[in-house]
Every structure is written in structure tokens, then in C-alpha cells.
PDB file of C-alpha atoms in Angstrom:
ATOM      1  CA  MET Q  10    -199.654-113.845  63.610  1.00  0.00           C
ATOM      2  CA  SER Q  11    -201.865-117.005  64.417  1.00  0.00           C
ATOM      3  CA  LEU Q  12    -200.370-120.264  65.665  1.00  0.00           C
ATOM      4  CA  LYS Q  13    -201.138-121.712  62.513  1.00  0.00           C
ATOM      5  CA  ALA Q  14    -199.385-118.872  60.272  1.00  0.00           C
ATOM      6  CA  LYS Q  15    -196.332-119.807  62.691  1.00  0.00           C
ATOM      7  CA  ASP Q  16    -196.330-123.023  61.527  1.00  0.00           C
ATOM      8  CA  ILE Q  17    -196.588-122.163  57.807  1.00  0.00           C
ATOM      9  CA  LEU Q  18    -193.672-120.120  58.042  1.00  0.00           C
ATOM     10  CA  LYS Q  19    -191.450-123.440  57.809  1.00  0.00           C
ATOM     11  CA  MET Q  20    -193.204-124.464  54.523  1.00  0.00           C
ATOM     12  CA  ASP Q  21    -192.451-123.254  51.206  1.00  0.00           C
ATOM     13  CA  ILE Q  22    -195.880-121.658  50.506  1.00  0.00           C
ATOM     14  CA  TYR Q  23    -194.663-119.774  47.165  1.00  0.00           C
ATOM     15  CA  GLY Q  24    -193.623-123.590  45.891  1.00  0.00           C
ATOM     16  CA  LEU Q  25    -196.948-124.679  47.362  1.00  0.00           C
ATOM     17  CA  LEU Q  26    -198.803-122.275  45.212  1.00  0.00           C
ATOM     18  CA  GLY Q  27    -196.686-122.579  42.075  1.00  0.00           C
ATOM     19  CA  ILE Q  28    -195.868-118.893  42.123  1.00  0.00           C
ATOM     20  CA  GLU Q  29    -193.026-116.692  42.672  1.00  0.00           C
ATOM     21  CA  SER Q  30    -192.267-114.329  45.625  1.00  0.00           C
ATOM     22  CA  THR Q  31    -192.830-111.422  43.558  1.00  0.00           C
ATOM     23  CA  ALA Q  32    -196.501-112.270  42.568  1.00  0.00           C
ATOM     24  CA  THR Q  33    -198.969-109.774  43.151  1.00  0.00           C
ATOM     25  CA  PRO Q  34    -202.018-110.298  45.245  1.00  0.00           C
ATOM     26  CA  LYS Q  35    -204.488-111.153  42.232  1.00  0.00           C
ATOM     27  CA  GLU Q  36    -202.092-113.767  40.646  1.00  0.00           C
ATOM     28  CA  ILE Q  37    -201.786-115.239  44.496  1.00  0.00           C
ATOM     29  CA  LYS Q  38    -205.599-115.663  44.729  1.00  0.00           C
ATOM     30  CA  LYS Q  39    -205.693-116.933  41.265  1.00  0.00           C
ATOM     31  CA  ALA Q  40    -203.137-119.666  41.881  1.00  0.00           C
ATOM     32  CA  TYR Q  41    -204.956-120.710  45.185  1.00  0.00           C
ATOM     33  CA  ARG Q  42    -208.357-121.045  43.111  1.00  0.00           C
ATOM     34  CA  GLN Q  43    -206.592-123.550  40.496  1.00  0.00           C
ATOM     35  CA  LYS Q  44    -204.622-125.382  43.010  1.00  0.00           C
ATOM     36  CA  ALA Q  45    -207.807-125.653  45.406  1.00  0.00           C
ATOM     37  CA  LEU Q  46    -209.943-126.960  42.634  1.00  0.00           C
ATOM     38  CA  GLU Q  47    -207.355-129.698  41.624  1.00  0.00           C
ATOM     39  CA  CYS Q  48    -206.844-130.885  45.383  1.00  0.00           C
ATOM     40  CA  HIS Q  49    -210.050-130.311  46.918  1.00  0.00           C
ATOM     41  CA  PRO Q  50    -211.137-133.324  48.769  1.00  0.00           C
ATOM     42  CA  ASP Q  51    -214.330-134.059  46.778  1.00  0.00           C
ATOM     43  CA  LYS Q  52    -212.437-134.169  43.628  1.00  0.00           C
ATOM     44  CA  ASN Q  53    -209.687-136.904  45.115  1.00  0.00           C
ATOM     45  CA  PRO Q  54    -211.820-139.019  47.278  1.00  0.00           C
ATOM     46  CA  ASP Q  55    -208.920-141.781  47.048  1.00  0.00           C
ATOM     47  CA  ASN Q  56    -206.195-139.473  48.148  1.00  0.00           C
ATOM     48  CA  PRO Q  57    -205.973-139.515  51.970  1.00  0.00           C
ATOM     49  CA  LYS Q  58    -203.800-136.421  51.990  1.00  0.00           C
ATOM     50  CA  ALA Q  59    -205.936-134.267  49.754  1.00  0.00           C
ATOM     51  CA  ALA Q  60    -207.739-132.637  52.887  1.00  0.00           C
ATOM     52  CA  GLU Q  61    -204.188-131.881  54.385  1.00  0.00           C
ATOM     53  CA  LEU Q  62    -203.032-130.365  51.371  1.00  0.00           C
ATOM     54  CA  PHE Q  63    -206.282-128.459  50.922  1.00  0.00           C
ATOM     55  CA  HIS Q  64    -205.985-126.955  54.388  1.00  0.00           C
ATOM     56  CA  GLN Q  65    -202.394-126.147  53.518  1.00  0.00           C
ATOM     57  CA  LEU Q  66    -203.281-124.154  50.554  1.00  0.00           C
ATOM     58  CA  SER Q  67    -205.741-122.472  52.672  1.00  0.00           C
ATOM     59  CA  GLN Q  68    -203.048-121.313  55.286  1.00  0.00           C
ATOM     60  CA  ALA Q  69    -201.018-120.115  52.559  1.00  0.00           C
ATOM     61  CA  LEU Q  70    -203.694-117.900  51.052  1.00  0.00           C
ATOM     62  CA  ASP Q  71    -204.233-116.389  54.703  1.00  0.00           C
ATOM     63  CA  VAL Q  72    -200.386-115.464  55.043  1.00  0.00           C
ATOM     64  CA  LEU Q  73    -199.640-114.054  51.412  1.00  0.00           C
ATOM     65  CA  THR Q  74    -203.124-112.205  51.616  1.00  0.00           C
ATOM     66  CA  ASP Q  75    -202.291-110.354  54.798  1.00  0.00           C
ATOM     67  CA  ALA Q  76    -199.561-107.764  54.409  1.00  0.00           C
ATOM     68  CA  ALA Q  77    -197.984-108.176  57.966  1.00  0.00           C
ATOM     69  CA  ALA Q  78    -198.063-111.883  57.763  1.00  0.00           C
ATOM     70  CA  LYS Q  79    -196.299-112.219  53.826  1.00  0.00           C
ATOM     71  CA  ALA Q  80    -193.629-109.577  55.496  1.00  0.00           C
ATOM     72  CA  ALA Q  81    -192.523-111.930  58.379  1.00  0.00           C
ATOM     73  CA  TYR Q  82    -192.814-115.023  56.035  1.00  0.00           C
ATOM     74  CA  ASP Q  83    -190.524-112.999  53.556  1.00  0.00           C
ATOM     75  CA  LYS Q  84    -188.115-112.131  55.930  1.00  0.00           C
ATOM     76  CA  THR Q  85    -188.009-115.596  57.477  1.00  0.00           C
ATOM     77  CA  CYS Q  86    -187.333-117.053  54.250  1.00  0.00           C
ATOM     78  CA  ALA Q  87    -184.896-114.514  53.102  1.00  0.00           C
ATOM     79  CA  ALA Q  88    -183.119-115.434  56.471  1.00  0.00           C
ATOM     80  CA  LYS Q  89    -183.232-119.001  56.125  1.00  0.00           C
ATOM     81  CA  LYS Q  90    -181.585-118.331  52.551  1.00  0.00           C
ATOM     82  CA  ARG Q  91    -178.776-116.545  53.631  1.00  0.00           C
ATOM     83  CA  ALA Q  92    -178.195-119.123  56.246  1.00  0.00           C
ATOM     84  CA  GLU Q  93    -178.313-121.971  53.415  1.00  0.00           C
ATOM     85  CA  GLU Q  94    -175.812-119.852  51.553  1.00  0.00           C
ATOM     86  CA  ARG Q  95    -173.583-119.384  54.533  1.00  0.00           C
ATOM     87  CA  ASP Q  96    -173.452-122.957  55.167  1.00  0.00           C
ATOM     88  CA  ARG Q  97    -173.087-123.896  51.548  1.00  0.00           C
ATOM     89  CA  GLU Q  98    -169.719-121.418  51.656  1.00  0.00           C
ATOM     90  CA  LEU Q  99    -168.717-123.032  55.224  1.00  0.00           C
ATOM     91  CA  ASP Q 100    -169.137-126.373  53.371  1.00  0.00           C
ATOM     92  CA  ASP Q 101    -167.224-125.319  50.280  1.00  0.00           C
ATOM     93  CA  LYS Q 102    -164.441-124.026  52.565  1.00  0.00           C
ATOM     94  CA  ARG Q 103    -164.641-127.382  54.429  1.00  0.00           C
ATOM     95  CA  LYS Q 104    -164.236-129.072  51.311  1.00  0.00           C
ATOM     96  CA  LYS Q 105    -161.533-126.835  49.883  1.00  0.00           C
ATOM     97  CA  PHE Q 106    -159.674-127.220  53.205  1.00  0.00           C
ATOM     98  CA  LYS Q 107    -159.943-131.120  53.229  1.00  0.00           C
ATOM     99  CA  LYS Q 108    -158.952-131.304  49.411  1.00  0.00           C
ATOM    100  CA  ASP Q 109    -155.993-129.061  50.564  1.00  0.00           C
ATOM    101  CA  LEU Q 110    -155.219-131.219  53.411  1.00  0.00           C
ATOM    102  CA  GLU Q 111    -155.462-134.517  51.542  1.00  0.00           C
ATOM    103  CA  ALA Q 112    -153.075-132.790  49.031  1.00  0.00           C
ATOM    104  CA  ARG Q 113    -150.441-131.639  51.159  1.00  0.00           C
ATOM    105  CA  GLU Q 114    -150.382-135.261  52.779  1.00  0.00           C
ATOM    106  CA  ARG Q 115    -150.292-136.900  49.460  1.00  0.00           C
ATOM    107  CA  GLN Q 116    -147.396-134.309  48.696  1.00  0.00           C
ATOM    108  CA  ALA Q 117    -145.510-135.065  52.216  1.00  0.00           C
ATOM    109  CA  GLU Q 118    -145.900-138.990  51.657  1.00  0.00           C
ATOM    110  CA  ALA Q 119    -144.389-138.531  47.904  1.00  0.00           C
ATOM    111  CA  GLN Q 120    -141.512-136.738  49.845  1.00  0.00           C
ATOM    112  CA  ARG Q 121    -140.980-138.995  52.366  1.00  0.00           C
ATOM    113  CA  GLN Q 122    -141.155-142.035  49.898  1.00  0.00           C
ATOM    114  CA  GLU Q 123    -138.671-139.859  47.681  1.00  0.00           C
ATOM    115  CA  GLU Q 124    -136.133-139.317  50.798  1.00  0.00           C
ATOM    116  CA  LEU Q 125    -136.834-143.250  51.718  1.00  0.00           C
ATOM    117  CA  GLN Q 126    -135.501-144.013  48.245  1.00  0.00           C
ATOM    118  CA  ALA Q 127    -132.890-141.887  48.272  1.00  0.00           C
ATOM    119  CA  THR Q 128    -131.640-143.369  51.433  1.00  0.00           C
ATOM    120  CA  LEU Q 129    -131.999-146.912  50.181  1.00  0.00           C
ATOM    121  CA  ARG Q 130    -129.978-145.758  47.113  1.00  0.00           C
ATOM    122  CA  GLU Q 131    -127.262-144.243  49.084  1.00  0.00           C
ATOM    123  CA  GLN Q 132    -127.089-147.391  51.252  1.00  0.00           C
ATOM    124  CA  GLU Q 133    -127.068-149.611  48.096  1.00  0.00           C
ATOM    125  CA  ILE Q 134    -124.043-147.529  46.533  1.00  0.00           C
ATOM    126  CA  ALA Q 135    -122.350-147.813  50.088  1.00  0.00           C
ATOM    127  CA  ARG Q 136    -122.713-151.472  50.084  1.00  0.00           C
ATOM    128  CA  LEU Q 137    -121.487-151.992  46.304  1.00  0.00           C
ATOM    129  CA  ARG Q 138    -118.527-149.595  46.915  1.00  0.00           C
ATOM    130  CA  GLU Q 139    -117.830-151.695  50.201  1.00  0.00           C
ATOM    131  CA  GLU Q 140    -117.657-154.879  47.931  1.00  0.00           C
ATOM    132  CA  GLY Q 141    -115.774-153.319  45.504  1.00  0.00           C
ATOM    133  CA  ARG Q 142    -113.019-152.331  47.528  1.00  0.00           C
ATOM    134  CA  MET Q 143    -112.896-155.718  49.362  1.00  0.00           C
ATOM    135  CA  MET Q 144    -112.723-157.462  45.897  1.00  0.00           C
ATOM    136  CA  VAL Q 145    -109.871-154.944  45.010  1.00  0.00           C
ATOM    137  CA  GLU Q 146    -108.081-155.524  48.230  1.00  0.00           C
ATOM    138  CA  GLU Q 147    -108.590-159.504  47.787  1.00  0.00           C
ATOM    139  CA  HIS Q 148    -107.323-159.137  44.023  1.00  0.00           C
ATOM    140  CA  ASN Q 149    -104.222-157.137  45.199  1.00  0.00           C
ATOM    141  CA  ARG Q 150    -103.684-159.627  47.995  1.00  0.00           C
ATOM    142  CA  LYS Q 151    -103.654-162.589  45.781  1.00  0.00           C
ATOM    143  CA  GLN Q 152    -101.661-160.818  42.989  1.00  0.00           C
ATOM    144  CA  THR Q 153     -99.162-159.874  45.512  1.00  0.00           C
ATOM    145  CA  GLU Q 154     -98.986-163.489  47.003  1.00  0.00           C
ATOM    146  CA  ARG Q 155     -98.333-164.462  43.317  1.00  0.00           C
ATOM    147  CA  TRP Q 156     -95.302-162.138  42.827  1.00  0.00           C
ATOM    148  CA  ARG Q 157     -93.916-163.123  46.070  1.00  0.00           C
ATOM    149  CA  GLU Q 158     -94.049-166.763  44.779  1.00  0.00           C
ATOM    150  CA  ALA Q 159     -92.478-165.805  41.575  1.00  0.00           C
ATOM    151  CA  GLN Q 160     -90.040-164.042  43.164  1.00  0.00           C
ATOM    152  CA  LYS Q 161     -88.910-167.262  45.567  1.00  0.00           C
ATOM    153  CA  GLN Q 162     -89.113-169.478  42.405  1.00  0.00           C
ATOM    154  CA  ALA Q 163     -86.620-167.017  40.292  1.00  0.00           C
ATOM    155  CA  LYS Q 164     -84.220-167.117  43.301  1.00  0.00           C
ATOM    156  CA  ALA Q 165     -84.428-171.015  43.379  1.00  0.00           C
ATOM    157  CA  PRO Q 166     -81.661-173.104  42.321  1.00  0.00           C
ATOM    158  CA  GLY Q 167     -81.534-173.672  38.853  1.00  0.00           C
ATOM    159  CA  ALA Q 168     -83.702-170.707  37.839  1.00  0.00           C
ATOM    160  CA  ASP Q 169     -81.208-169.061  35.911  1.00  0.00           C
ATOM    161  CA  ARG Q 170     -80.895-171.922  33.605  1.00  0.00           C
ATOM    162  CA  ASN Q 171     -83.006-170.076  30.789  1.00  0.00           C
ATOM    163  CA  SER Q 172     -83.088-170.699  27.199  1.00  0.00           C
ATOM    164  CA  ARG Q 173     -84.450-168.636  24.431  1.00  0.00           C
ATOM    165  CA  GLY Q 174     -86.851-171.360  23.292  1.00  0.00           C
ATOM    166  CA  ASN Q 175     -88.434-171.684  26.657  1.00  0.00           C
ATOM    167  CA  VAL Q 176     -89.136-168.196  27.138  1.00  0.00           C
ATOM    168  CA  THR Q 177     -92.802-167.486  27.081  1.00  0.00           C
ATOM    169  CA  PRO Q 178     -93.801-164.900  24.394  1.00  0.00           C
ATOM    170  CA  VAL Q 179     -94.299-161.532  25.456  1.00  0.00           C
ATOM    171  CA  LEU Q 180     -96.078-158.513  23.397  1.00  0.00           C
ATOM    172  CA  LYS Q 181     -95.901-154.856  23.906  1.00  0.00           C
ATOM    173  CA  LEU Q 182     -99.454-153.445  23.257  1.00  0.00           C
ATOM    174  CA  LYS Q 183     -99.428-149.178  22.312  1.00  0.00           C
ATOM    175  CA  TRP Q 184    -102.344-147.153  21.544  1.00  0.00           C
ATOM    176  CA  LYS Q 185    -103.290-143.442  21.362  1.00  0.00           C
ATOM    177  CA  CYS Q 186    -104.278-141.917  24.488  1.00  0.00           C
ATOM    178  CA  LYS Q 187    -104.087-138.171  26.068  1.00  0.00           C
ATOM    179  CA  LYS Q 188    -102.543-137.619  29.203  1.00  0.00           C
ATOM    180  CA  ASP Q 189    -105.660-136.425  30.786  1.00  0.00           C
ATOM    181  CA  SER Q 190    -107.776-139.413  29.747  1.00  0.00           C
ATOM    182  CA  GLU Q 191    -109.799-141.237  32.841  1.00  0.00           C
ATOM    183  CA  THR Q 192    -110.653-144.417  30.359  1.00  0.00           C
ATOM    184  CA  ASN Q 193    -106.788-144.740  29.484  1.00  0.00           C
ATOM    185  CA  GLY Q 194    -108.052-144.458  25.702  1.00  0.00           C
ATOM    186  CA  GLY Q 195    -110.912-147.185  26.143  1.00  0.00           C
ATOM    187  CA  TYR Q 196    -108.070-150.120  27.280  1.00  0.00           C
ATOM    188  CA  SER Q 197    -108.135-151.374  30.799  1.00  0.00           C
ATOM    189  CA  GLN Q 198    -106.661-154.804  32.178  1.00  0.00           C
ATOM    190  CA  ASP Q 199    -110.133-156.429  31.566  1.00  0.00           C
ATOM    191  CA  VAL Q 200    -110.842-155.171  28.081  1.00  0.00           C
ATOM    192  CA  LEU Q 201    -107.123-156.407  27.020  1.00  0.00           C
ATOM    193  CA  LEU Q 202    -107.717-159.817  28.560  1.00  0.00           C
ATOM    194  CA  LYS Q 203    -111.246-159.936  26.675  1.00  0.00           C
ATOM    195  CA  LEU Q 204    -109.806-159.180  23.322  1.00  0.00           C
ATOM    196  CA  LEU Q 205    -106.715-161.302  23.651  1.00  0.00           C
ATOM    197  CA  GLN Q 206    -108.068-164.468  25.446  1.00  0.00           C
ATOM    198  CA  LYS Q 207    -109.841-165.847  22.313  1.00  0.00           C
ATOM    199  CA  TYR Q 208    -106.439-166.564  20.823  1.00  0.00           C
ATOM    200  CA  GLY Q 209    -105.089-168.532  23.795  1.00  0.00           C
ATOM    201  CA  ASP Q 210    -104.217-168.475  27.378  1.00  0.00           C
ATOM    202  CA  VAL Q 211    -103.032-165.190  28.771  1.00  0.00           C
ATOM    203  CA  LEU Q 212    -100.500-165.184  31.629  1.00  0.00           C
ATOM    204  CA  THR Q 213     -99.931-161.896  32.496  1.00  0.00           C
ATOM    205  CA  VAL Q 214    -101.537-158.343  31.462  1.00  0.00           C
ATOM    206  CA  LEU Q 215     -99.564-155.136  32.654  1.00  0.00           C
ATOM    207  CA  VAL Q 216    -101.061-151.787  31.809  1.00  0.00           C
ATOM    208  CA  SER Q 217     -98.730-149.033  32.680  1.00  0.00           C
ATOM    209  CA  THR Q 218    -100.115-146.781  35.599  1.00  0.00           C
ATOM    210  CA  LYS Q 219     -97.649-143.665  34.497  1.00  0.00           C
ATOM    211  CA  LYS Q 220     -97.540-143.971  30.676  1.00  0.00           C
ATOM    212  CA  LYS Q 221    -100.718-143.797  29.066  1.00  0.00           C
ATOM    213  CA  GLY Q 222    -101.200-146.063  26.146  1.00  0.00           C
ATOM    214  CA  LEU Q 223     -98.690-148.843  26.896  1.00  0.00           C
ATOM    215  CA  ALA Q 224     -98.976-152.350  28.080  1.00  0.00           C
ATOM    216  CA  ILE Q 225     -97.435-155.603  28.300  1.00  0.00           C
ATOM    217  CA  VAL Q 226     -98.964-158.939  27.645  1.00  0.00           C
ATOM    218  CA  GLU Q 227     -97.535-162.598  28.371  1.00  0.00           C
ATOM    219  CA  PHE Q 228     -98.923-165.175  26.587  1.00  0.00           C
ATOM    220  CA  ALA Q 229     -98.707-169.153  27.448  1.00  0.00           C
ATOM    221  CA  THR Q 230     -97.835-170.075  24.027  1.00  0.00           C
ATOM    222  CA  VAL Q 231     -96.039-168.641  21.126  1.00  0.00           C
ATOM    223  CA  LYS Q 232     -98.731-169.232  18.564  1.00  0.00           C
ATOM    224  CA  ALA Q 233    -101.635-167.725  20.563  1.00  0.00           C
ATOM    225  CA  ALA Q 234     -99.128-164.635  20.716  1.00  0.00           C
ATOM    226  CA  GLU Q 235     -98.501-164.900  17.084  1.00  0.00           C
ATOM    227  CA  MET Q 236    -102.046-164.828  16.242  1.00  0.00           C
ATOM    228  CA  ALA Q 237    -102.576-161.843  18.588  1.00  0.00           C
ATOM    229  CA  VAL Q 238    -100.017-160.071  16.548  1.00  0.00           C
ATOM    230  CA  ASN Q 239    -101.255-160.828  13.309  1.00  0.00           C
ATOM    231  CA  TYR Q 240    -104.977-160.621  13.823  1.00  0.00           C
ATOM    232  CA  GLU Q 241    -106.004-158.368  16.835  1.00  0.00           C
ATOM    233  CA  ARG Q 242    -106.798-154.903  16.179  1.00  0.00           C
ATOM    234  CA  GLY Q 243    -108.426-153.598  19.204  1.00  0.00           C
ATOM    235  CA  LEU Q 244    -111.310-151.147  19.396  1.00  0.00           C
ATOM    236  CA  SER Q 245    -112.521-149.726  15.910  1.00  0.00           C
ATOM    237  CA  GLU Q 246    -112.101-146.223  17.276  1.00  0.00           C
ATOM    238  CA  ASN Q 247    -108.644-146.608  18.759  1.00  0.00           C
ATOM    239  CA  PRO Q 248    -106.830-149.740  17.402  1.00  0.00           C
ATOM    240  CA  LEU Q 249    -103.932-151.424  18.920  1.00  0.00           C
ATOM    241  CA  LYS Q 250    -100.219-151.434  17.566  1.00  0.00           C
ATOM    242  CA  ILE Q 251     -98.938-154.806  18.718  1.00  0.00           C
ATOM    243  CA  SER Q 252     -95.474-156.168  18.566  1.00  0.00           C
ATOM    244  CA  TRP Q 253     -93.078-158.719  20.157  1.00  0.00           C
ATOM    245  CA  GLN Q 254     -91.432-157.399  23.587  1.00  0.00           C
ATOM    246  CA  ASP Q 255     -88.130-158.882  22.724  1.00  0.00           C
ATOM    247  CA  GLY Q 256     -88.643-160.462  19.406  1.00  0.00           C
ATOM    248  CA  LYS Q 257     -90.284-163.669  18.711  1.00  0.00           C
ATOM    249  CA  PRO Q 258     -89.370-166.512  20.662  1.00  0.00           C
ATOM    250  CA  GLU Q 259     -88.881-170.179  19.269  1.00  0.00           C
ATOM    251  CA  ALA Q 260     -91.647-172.394  19.790  1.00  0.00           C
ATOM    252  CA  THR Q 261     -90.037-175.644  21.228  1.00  0.00           C
ATOM    253  CA  SER Q 262     -91.714-178.949  22.334  1.00  0.00           C
ATOM    254  CA  SER Q 263     -90.770-178.183  25.990  1.00  0.00           C
ATOM    255  CA  GLN Q 264     -93.372-175.619  25.922  1.00  0.00           C
ATOM    256  CA  ALA Q 265     -96.041-177.005  27.609  1.00  0.00           C
ATOM    257  CA  GLN Q 266     -99.832-176.020  26.836  1.00  0.00           C
ATOM    258  CA  PRO Q 267    -101.677-174.994  29.989  1.00  0.00           C
ATOM    259  CA  GLY Q 268    -103.252-178.436  31.597  1.00  0.00           C
ATOM    260  CA  GLN Q 269    -101.074-180.345  29.529  1.00  0.00           C
ATOM    261  CA  PHE Q 270     -99.218-182.180  32.300  1.00  0.00           C
ATOM    262  CA  GLN Q 271    -101.921-183.978  34.507  1.00  0.00           C
ATOM    263  CA  SER Q 272    -101.883-186.932  36.779  1.00  0.00           C
ATOM    264  CA  ASP Q 273    -104.637-189.664  37.897  1.00  0.00           C
ATOM    265  CA  ARG Q 274    -105.306-191.927  40.542  1.00  0.00           C
ATOM    266  CA  GLU Q 275    -103.507-194.873  38.718  1.00  0.00           C
ATOM    267  CA  GLY Q 276    -100.258-193.262  38.343  1.00  0.00           C
ATOM    268  CA  SER Q 277     -98.271-190.419  36.938  1.00  0.00           C
ATOM    269  CA  LEU Q 278     -98.366-189.772  33.149  1.00  0.00           C
ATOM    270  CA  ILE Q 279     -94.986-188.239  32.937  1.00  0.00           C
ATOM    271  CA  ASN Q 280     -91.491-189.139  33.930  1.00  0.00           C
ATOM    272  CA  ASP Q 281     -89.109-187.745  36.322  1.00  0.00           C
ATOM    273  CA  LYS Q 282     -87.257-185.953  33.328  1.00  0.00           C
ATOM    274  CA  ASP Q 283     -90.697-184.418  32.161  1.00  0.00           C
ATOM    275  CA  TYR Q 284     -91.783-183.316  35.429  1.00  0.00           C
ATOM    276  CA  GLU Q 285     -88.308-181.479  36.146  1.00  0.00           C
ATOM    277  CA  SER Q 286     -88.654-179.595  32.907  1.00  0.00           C
ATOM    278  CA  LEU Q 287     -91.809-178.568  33.719  1.00  0.00           C
ATOM    279  CA  VAL Q 288     -91.100-176.975  37.144  1.00  0.00           C
ATOM    280  CA  LEU Q 289     -88.125-175.213  35.661  1.00  0.00           C
ATOM    281  CA  MET Q 290     -90.306-173.659  33.037  1.00  0.00           C
ATOM    282  CA  ARG Q 291     -92.541-172.481  35.517  1.00  0.00           C
ATOM    283  CA  MET Q 292     -89.717-170.961  37.463  1.00  0.00           C
ATOM    284  CA  ARG Q 293     -88.233-169.304  34.145  1.00  0.00           C
ATOM    285  CA  GLN Q 294     -91.910-167.993  33.480  1.00  0.00           C
ATOM    286  CA  ALA Q 295     -92.196-166.624  36.861  1.00  0.00           C
ATOM    287  CA  ALA Q 296     -88.669-164.990  36.497  1.00  0.00           C
ATOM    288  CA  GLU Q 297     -89.860-163.245  33.241  1.00  0.00           C
ATOM    289  CA  ARG Q 298     -93.025-162.051  34.727  1.00  0.00           C
ATOM    290  CA  GLN Q 299     -90.930-160.284  37.283  1.00  0.00           C
ATOM    291  CA  LYS Q 300     -88.605-159.078  34.851  1.00  0.00           C
ATOM    292  CA  LEU Q 301     -91.439-157.629  32.825  1.00  0.00           C
ATOM    293  CA  THR Q 302     -93.003-155.788  36.031  1.00  0.00           C
ATOM    294  CA  GLU Q 303     -89.362-154.521  36.897  1.00  0.00           C
ATOM    295  CA  GLN Q 304     -88.919-153.252  33.652  1.00  0.00           C
ATOM    296  CA  MET Q 305     -92.109-151.649  33.090  1.00  0.00           C
ATOM    297  CA  GLN Q 306     -91.754-149.832  36.681  1.00  0.00           C
ATOM    298  CA  LYS Q 307     -88.421-148.824  35.420  1.00  0.00           C
ATOM    299  CA  GLU Q 308     -90.199-146.967  32.288  1.00  0.00           C
ATOM    300  CA  ASP Q 309     -92.562-145.605  34.118  1.00  0.00           C
ATOM    301  CA  GLU Q 310     -90.057-143.797  36.556  1.00  0.00           C
ATOM    302  CA  GLU Q 311     -88.083-142.712  33.798  1.00  0.00           C
ATOM    303  CA  ASP Q 312     -91.285-140.996  32.198  1.00  0.00           C
ATOM    304  CA  ALA Q 313     -92.244-139.583  35.482  1.00  0.00           C
ATOM    305  CA  GLU Q 314     -88.817-137.820  35.671  1.00  0.00           C
ATOM    306  CA  LEU Q 315     -89.085-136.501  32.342  1.00  0.00           C
TER     307      LEU Q 315
END
């Protein structure tokens, strides 16, 4: 094969002539004549590439009309086509590999983010638990200090001079509750406090830890306790049964409202007698609270023995 024939192997001579690779010699020559007439330099004086194209058509005709040259060209084209197909397959595999790799990376990143979020949630839960534990300890500490102070006041001289009219009102609250109820029938110290504070100041709320469905509440005034007895029904799904713990006490003028006795910078607003009455009343209230606590603890112990 001539040098010119080798050079033309790099060209698509079938496409140049506008025929298929299965064209017969007659069809090849016919296509050549039509293209040669169209691309002849004499008919295309303004096209500088006309002569080159006409020369390529001549070379294409030489190759395709020579059986050996045509076989070599077809073989080269077939090999080139197979190489292109392999390249496409490899390219497809590379694209698929890249796509799978990116998908795995996204999945791994999503898993890392999920693990990070889970770790942060666990840390936040641990922090909240620690804060809650510290709050409970602080609350218990303050409660212990208050009860110790109440015990001291109860043992102080004159603390035994109780009168029925100066005893703070105490109510007993009952509700339905199963023994294995974790929510205590829907009532806790906070729930009861929210329900009862709207009637007046609540001094103490004691919820039995062993006997389900029982609590003792101490109000600052008889009026507030009376309103709670008359109007409070509790939760609609589990109503409260409210009664007086030791009967309704008598409301006297010596029963002070919270914040009733105050002083300012100009001097005392109460006399020594009133101040002494206030101190005695506070000590009696502390003694009453201690008595209620001991009574409830005793009832819980009796229930536990049964």
C-alpha cells in the first residue's frame, strides 16, 4: 500500500463519500463521481479547501477500489471501533466506580454525622441528668435545713403554747392510684402545688412515698384552705377528694397573712407584743409541719408492715 494510502487510513473515507461500508464497487464509483463534481476546484474557485477535498476523494476511491487496500482499511477501522468500544466500556466502568465511590463517601459522611449527633445527644442528656441531680440535691439540702430549723423552733421555750385558733389549716388529699403506677395517678408535689396556689399561699405539700394516692397540704390561711376544699376538683380524669386533716381551724386575727408584718427604714410598724405573737405563731407552724411529717411517715411505715 502506498504512503498516501496509509495516510488515508486515518480518515473516514466512507463518510467522506457518503456511503456505507457495505457499498458495492459500482456504488462507490457513483458516489465518487457525485462528490467529485460537487467539490471540483473549478466549480469552487472561492473555496481554498476544494482542491484538498478533491484530492482526498481521489485517494478514497483508490483505496476502496483496491481489494487489498480496502480489506486493510476495513480491518483498521474495525480495530479502531473495538478500541473505541473498549474505551467507552472503561469510561463507563470508571464513571460507575466514581459514582459508587461518591455514594459510599456520602453514606460514610452521613453515618459520621449521625454518630456525632448521637454522641452530642448523649452528652446533652448526661449534662441534663447531672444538672437535675444537683438541683435535687440542692432542694433536698434546703428542705433538710428547713426541717432542722423547724425542729429547733419547735423545741424552743414557748413553742408548746399552741392554741386551736393559731394552728395553720391542713388538708388531706386523696385520689385513685394503682400500686404500680409510676405517675402516682397523675399527681406530684409540683402538680398539687400548681393546683392549690391559686387559692393562696401553700406552706407545705407532702406526698406520701409509700401509700399511693395520699398527700397532706398546709395552707397559710384558713380562707385559702376553705376555698380549696370547696372549689378544687383536681384533674378531670382523676378527681381529688379533699378534706380537713384535723377539722377546720378557727380563723383569728392573730393569723398573719404572708408579708403582713414588715418594717421600713423609718422604724418598726409593729409593737413588741405583735412581734412576739408573730414569732410564736411561726414556731407553732414549724411544729405543726414537723408533726405532719412524722404522722405521714408513721402511716407509711404501718402500710409497709401490712
